[in-house]
PDB file of C-alpha atoms in Angstrom:
ATOM      1  CA  MET Z   1      53.337  -1.605  49.023  1.00  0.00           C
ATOM      2  CA  ALA Z   2      53.083   0.016  45.607  1.00  0.00           C
ATOM      3  CA  ARG Z   3      50.405  -1.077  43.158  1.00  0.00           C
ATOM      4  CA  ALA Z   4      51.256  -2.809  39.919  1.00  0.00           C
ATOM      5  CA  ALA Z   5      51.269  -0.898  36.668  1.00  0.00           C
ATOM      6  CA  THR Z   6      47.886   0.126  35.264  1.00  0.00           C
ATOM      7  CA  THR Z   7      48.204  -2.343  32.436  1.00  0.00           C
ATOM      8  CA  SER Z   8      48.202  -5.308  34.822  1.00  0.00           C
ATOM      9  CA  ASP Z   9      46.070  -4.106  37.722  1.00  0.00           C
ATOM     10  CA  VAL Z  10      42.274  -3.867  37.641  1.00  0.00           C
ATOM     11  CA  PHE Z  11      42.196  -1.357  40.511  1.00  0.00           C
ATOM     12  CA  ASN Z  12      44.476   1.089  38.715  1.00  0.00           C
ATOM     13  CA  ALA Z  13      42.647   0.557  35.434  1.00  0.00           C
ATOM     14  CA  ILE Z  14      39.263   1.479  36.911  1.00  0.00           C
ATOM     15  CA  ALA Z  15      40.729   4.419  38.831  1.00  0.00           C
ATOM     16  CA  GLU Z  16      40.453   6.384  35.578  1.00  0.00           C
ATOM     17  CA  PRO Z  17      36.909   7.869  35.319  1.00  0.00           C
ATOM     18  CA  GLN Z  18      36.765   7.550  31.530  1.00  0.00           C
ATOM     19  CA  ARG Z  19      37.517   3.841  31.779  1.00  0.00           C
ATOM     20  CA  ARG Z  20      34.697   3.406  34.266  1.00  0.00           C
ATOM     21  CA  ASP Z  21      32.434   5.264  31.817  1.00  0.00           C
ATOM     22  CA  ILE Z  22      33.461   2.822  29.095  1.00  0.00           C
ATOM     23  CA  LEU Z  23      32.608  -0.143  31.327  1.00  0.00           C
ATOM     24  CA  VAL Z  24      29.186   1.330  32.069  1.00  0.00           C
ATOM     25  CA  LEU Z  25      28.591   1.905  28.361  1.00  0.00           C
ATOM     26  CA  LEU Z  26      29.629  -1.633  27.446  1.00  0.00           C
ATOM     27  CA  ARG Z  27      27.160  -3.100  29.946  1.00  0.00           C
ATOM     28  CA  THR Z  28      24.483  -2.507  27.314  1.00  0.00           C
ATOM     29  CA  GLY Z  29      26.332  -4.360  24.564  1.00  0.00           C
ATOM     30  CA  GLU Z  30      29.396  -4.502  22.387  1.00  0.00           C
ATOM     31  CA  ARG Z  31      30.565  -1.501  20.413  1.00  0.00           C
ATOM     32  CA  PRO Z  32      33.414  -0.473  18.137  1.00  0.00           C
ATOM     33  CA  ALA Z  33      35.963   2.012  19.484  1.00  0.00           C
ATOM     34  CA  THR Z  34      34.583   4.743  17.219  1.00  0.00           C
ATOM     35  CA  THR Z  35      31.132   4.431  18.795  1.00  0.00           C
ATOM     36  CA  VAL Z  36      32.614   4.381  22.297  1.00  0.00           C
ATOM     37  CA  ALA Z  37      34.491   7.580  21.458  1.00  0.00           C
ATOM     38  CA  GLU Z  38      31.402   9.274  20.019  1.00  0.00           C
ATOM     39  CA  GLU Z  39      29.045   8.277  22.820  1.00  0.00           C
ATOM     40  CA  LEU Z  40      31.486   9.354  25.528  1.00  0.00           C
ATOM     41  CA  GLU Z  41      32.665  12.455  23.656  1.00  0.00           C
ATOM     42  CA  MET Z  42      36.339  11.534  23.645  1.00  0.00           C
ATOM     43  CA  SER Z  43      38.887  11.278  20.882  1.00  0.00           C
ATOM     44  CA  GLN Z  44      39.051   8.005  18.975  1.00  0.00           C
ATOM     45  CA  PRO Z  45      42.740   7.488  19.890  1.00  0.00           C
ATOM     46  CA  GLY Z  46      41.879   8.168  23.545  1.00  0.00           C
ATOM     47  CA  ALA Z  47      39.032   5.655  23.490  1.00  0.00           C
ATOM     48  CA  SER Z  48      41.283   3.072  21.831  1.00  0.00           C
ATOM     49  CA  LYS Z  49      43.969   3.601  24.471  1.00  0.00           C
ATOM     50  CA  HIS Z  50      41.479   3.147  27.311  1.00  0.00           C
ATOM     51  CA  LEU Z  51      39.972   0.081  25.641  1.00  0.00           C
ATOM     52  CA  ARG Z  52      43.458  -1.422  25.263  1.00  0.00           C
ATOM     53  CA  VAL Z  53      44.150  -0.966  28.991  1.00  0.00           C
ATOM     54  CA  LEU Z  54      40.768  -2.472  29.885  1.00  0.00           C
ATOM     55  CA  ARG Z  55      41.443  -5.389  27.551  1.00  0.00           C
ATOM     56  CA  GLU Z  56      44.898  -5.985  29.056  1.00  0.00           C
ATOM     57  CA  VAL Z  57      43.464  -6.272  32.583  1.00  0.00           C
ATOM     58  CA  GLY Z  58      40.691  -8.594  31.396  1.00  0.00           C
ATOM     59  CA  LEU Z  59      37.702  -6.262  31.752  1.00  0.00           C
ATOM     60  CA  VAL Z  60      37.018  -6.004  28.027  1.00  0.00           C
ATOM     61  CA  HIS Z  61      37.198  -8.508  25.191  1.00  0.00           C
ATOM     62  CA  ASP Z  62      37.368  -7.700  21.524  1.00  0.00           C
ATOM     63  CA  ARG Z  63      36.537  -9.541  18.339  1.00  0.00           C
ATOM     64  CA  ARG Z  64      36.881  -8.757  14.681  1.00  0.00           C
ATOM     65  CA  ALA Z  65      33.730  -8.069  12.680  1.00  0.00           C
ATOM     66  CA  GLY Z  66      34.773  -7.216   9.158  1.00  0.00           C
ATOM     67  CA  LYS Z  67      37.014  -4.162   9.339  1.00  0.00           C
ATOM     68  CA  GLN Z  68      35.887  -3.275  12.846  1.00  0.00           C
ATOM     69  CA  ARG Z  69      36.995  -4.504  16.219  1.00  0.00           C
ATOM     70  CA  LEU Z  70      34.026  -4.814  18.587  1.00  0.00           C
ATOM     71  CA  TYR Z  71      34.552  -4.451  22.327  1.00  0.00           C
ATOM     72  CA  SER Z  72      32.439  -6.096  25.007  1.00  0.00           C
ATOM     73  CA  LEU Z  73      32.446  -6.086  28.791  1.00  0.00           C
ATOM     74  CA  ASP Z  74      33.780  -9.040  30.762  1.00  0.00           C
ATOM     75  CA  ALA Z  75      32.620  -8.253  34.300  1.00  0.00           C
ATOM     76  CA  ARG Z  76      34.343 -11.370  35.675  1.00  0.00           C
ATOM     77  CA  GLY Z  77      37.465  -9.227  35.827  1.00  0.00           C
ATOM     78  CA  LEU Z  78      35.757  -7.074  38.457  1.00  0.00           C
ATOM     79  CA  ARG Z  79      35.525 -10.008  40.875  1.00  0.00           C
ATOM     80  CA  SER Z  80      38.664  -8.916  42.749  1.00  0.00           C
ATOM     81  CA  VAL Z  81      37.191  -5.427  43.199  1.00  0.00           C
ATOM     82  CA  SER Z  82      33.893  -6.865  44.400  1.00  0.00           C
ATOM     83  CA  GLU Z  83      35.660  -9.155  46.865  1.00  0.00           C
ATOM     84  CA  TRP Z  84      37.782  -6.290  48.176  1.00  0.00           C
ATOM     85  CA  ILE Z  85      34.727  -4.057  48.662  1.00  0.00           C
ATOM     86  CA  GLY Z  86      32.860  -6.973  50.233  1.00  0.00           C
ATOM     87  CA  GLY Z  87      35.497  -7.031  52.934  1.00  0.00           C
ATOM     88  CA  PHE Z  88      34.064  -3.770  54.222  1.00  0.00           C
ATOM     89  CA  GLU Z  89      30.497  -5.068  54.452  1.00  0.00           C
ATOM     90  CA  GLN Z  90      30.770  -6.056  58.115  1.00  0.00           C
ATOM     91  CA  PHE Z  91      32.299  -2.673  58.957  1.00  0.00           C
ATOM     92  CA  TRP Z  92      29.439  -0.789  57.301  1.00  0.00           C
ATOM     93  CA  ASN Z  93      26.756  -3.037  58.781  1.00  0.00           C
ATOM     94  CA  GLU Z  94      28.162  -2.514  62.275  1.00  0.00           C
ATOM     95  CA  SER Z  95      28.431   1.239  61.666  1.00  0.00           C
ATOM     96  CA  PHE Z  96      24.818   1.437  60.521  1.00  0.00           C
ATOM     97  CA  ASP Z  97      23.707  -0.663  63.497  1.00  0.00           C
ATOM     98  CA  ARG Z  98      25.465   1.745  65.882  1.00  0.00           C
ATOM     99  CA  LEU Z  99      23.916   4.720  64.090  1.00  0.00           C
ATOM    100  CA  GLU Z 100      20.455   3.159  64.286  1.00  0.00           C
ATOM    101  CA  ALA Z 101      20.897   2.455  68.017  1.00  0.00           C
ATOM    102  CA  TYR Z 102      22.010   6.053  68.561  1.00  0.00           C
ATOM    103  CA  VAL Z 103      19.003   7.455  66.662  1.00  0.00           C
ATOM    104  CA  GLN Z 104      16.648   5.212  68.654  1.00  0.00           C
ATOM    105  CA  GLU Z 105      18.236   6.431  71.896  1.00  0.00           C
ATOM    106  CA  LEU Z 106      17.776  10.052  70.798  1.00  0.00           C
ATOM    107  CA  LYS Z 107      14.122   9.380  69.989  1.00  0.00           C
ATOM    108  CA  LYS Z 108      13.641   7.736  73.375  1.00  0.00           C
ATOM    109  CA  GLU Z 109      15.241  10.720  75.139  1.00  0.00           C
ATOM    110  CA  ASP Z 110      13.147  13.156  73.080  1.00  0.00           C
ATOM    111  CA  ARG Z 111       9.929  11.357  74.038  1.00  0.00           C
ATOM    112  CA  SER Z 112      10.827  11.321  77.724  1.00  0.00           C
ATOM    113  CA  THR Z 113      11.693  15.050  77.805  1.00  0.00           C
ATOM    114  CA  SER Z 114       8.594  16.112  75.878  1.00  0.00           C
ATOM    115  CA  ARG Z 115       6.214  14.559  78.430  1.00  0.00           C
TER     116      ARG Z 115
END
């Protein structure tokens, strides 16, 4: 099944590395688009475009402050990503348990052959 358009799907929105960089930057507080662009060394129109996409999927909010529009992170929008990743937790735990059992078996074999 095909994914929804980037402008309505959190997964597609965060697939873009620069958008993830913006989210990381906004964790430390709100910023205007010009500051986002400067701090991430991207063009101002590019930063504005990415911020618009992030706002449309609910990961970023904006508010007017004088002539500027300040952007802030809304991590609640990442809940669907967190839940999806959480679905793999049992898989990874079982994989690590099998790996640990294998390593312990190797250690046991190594001790018995070195005697």
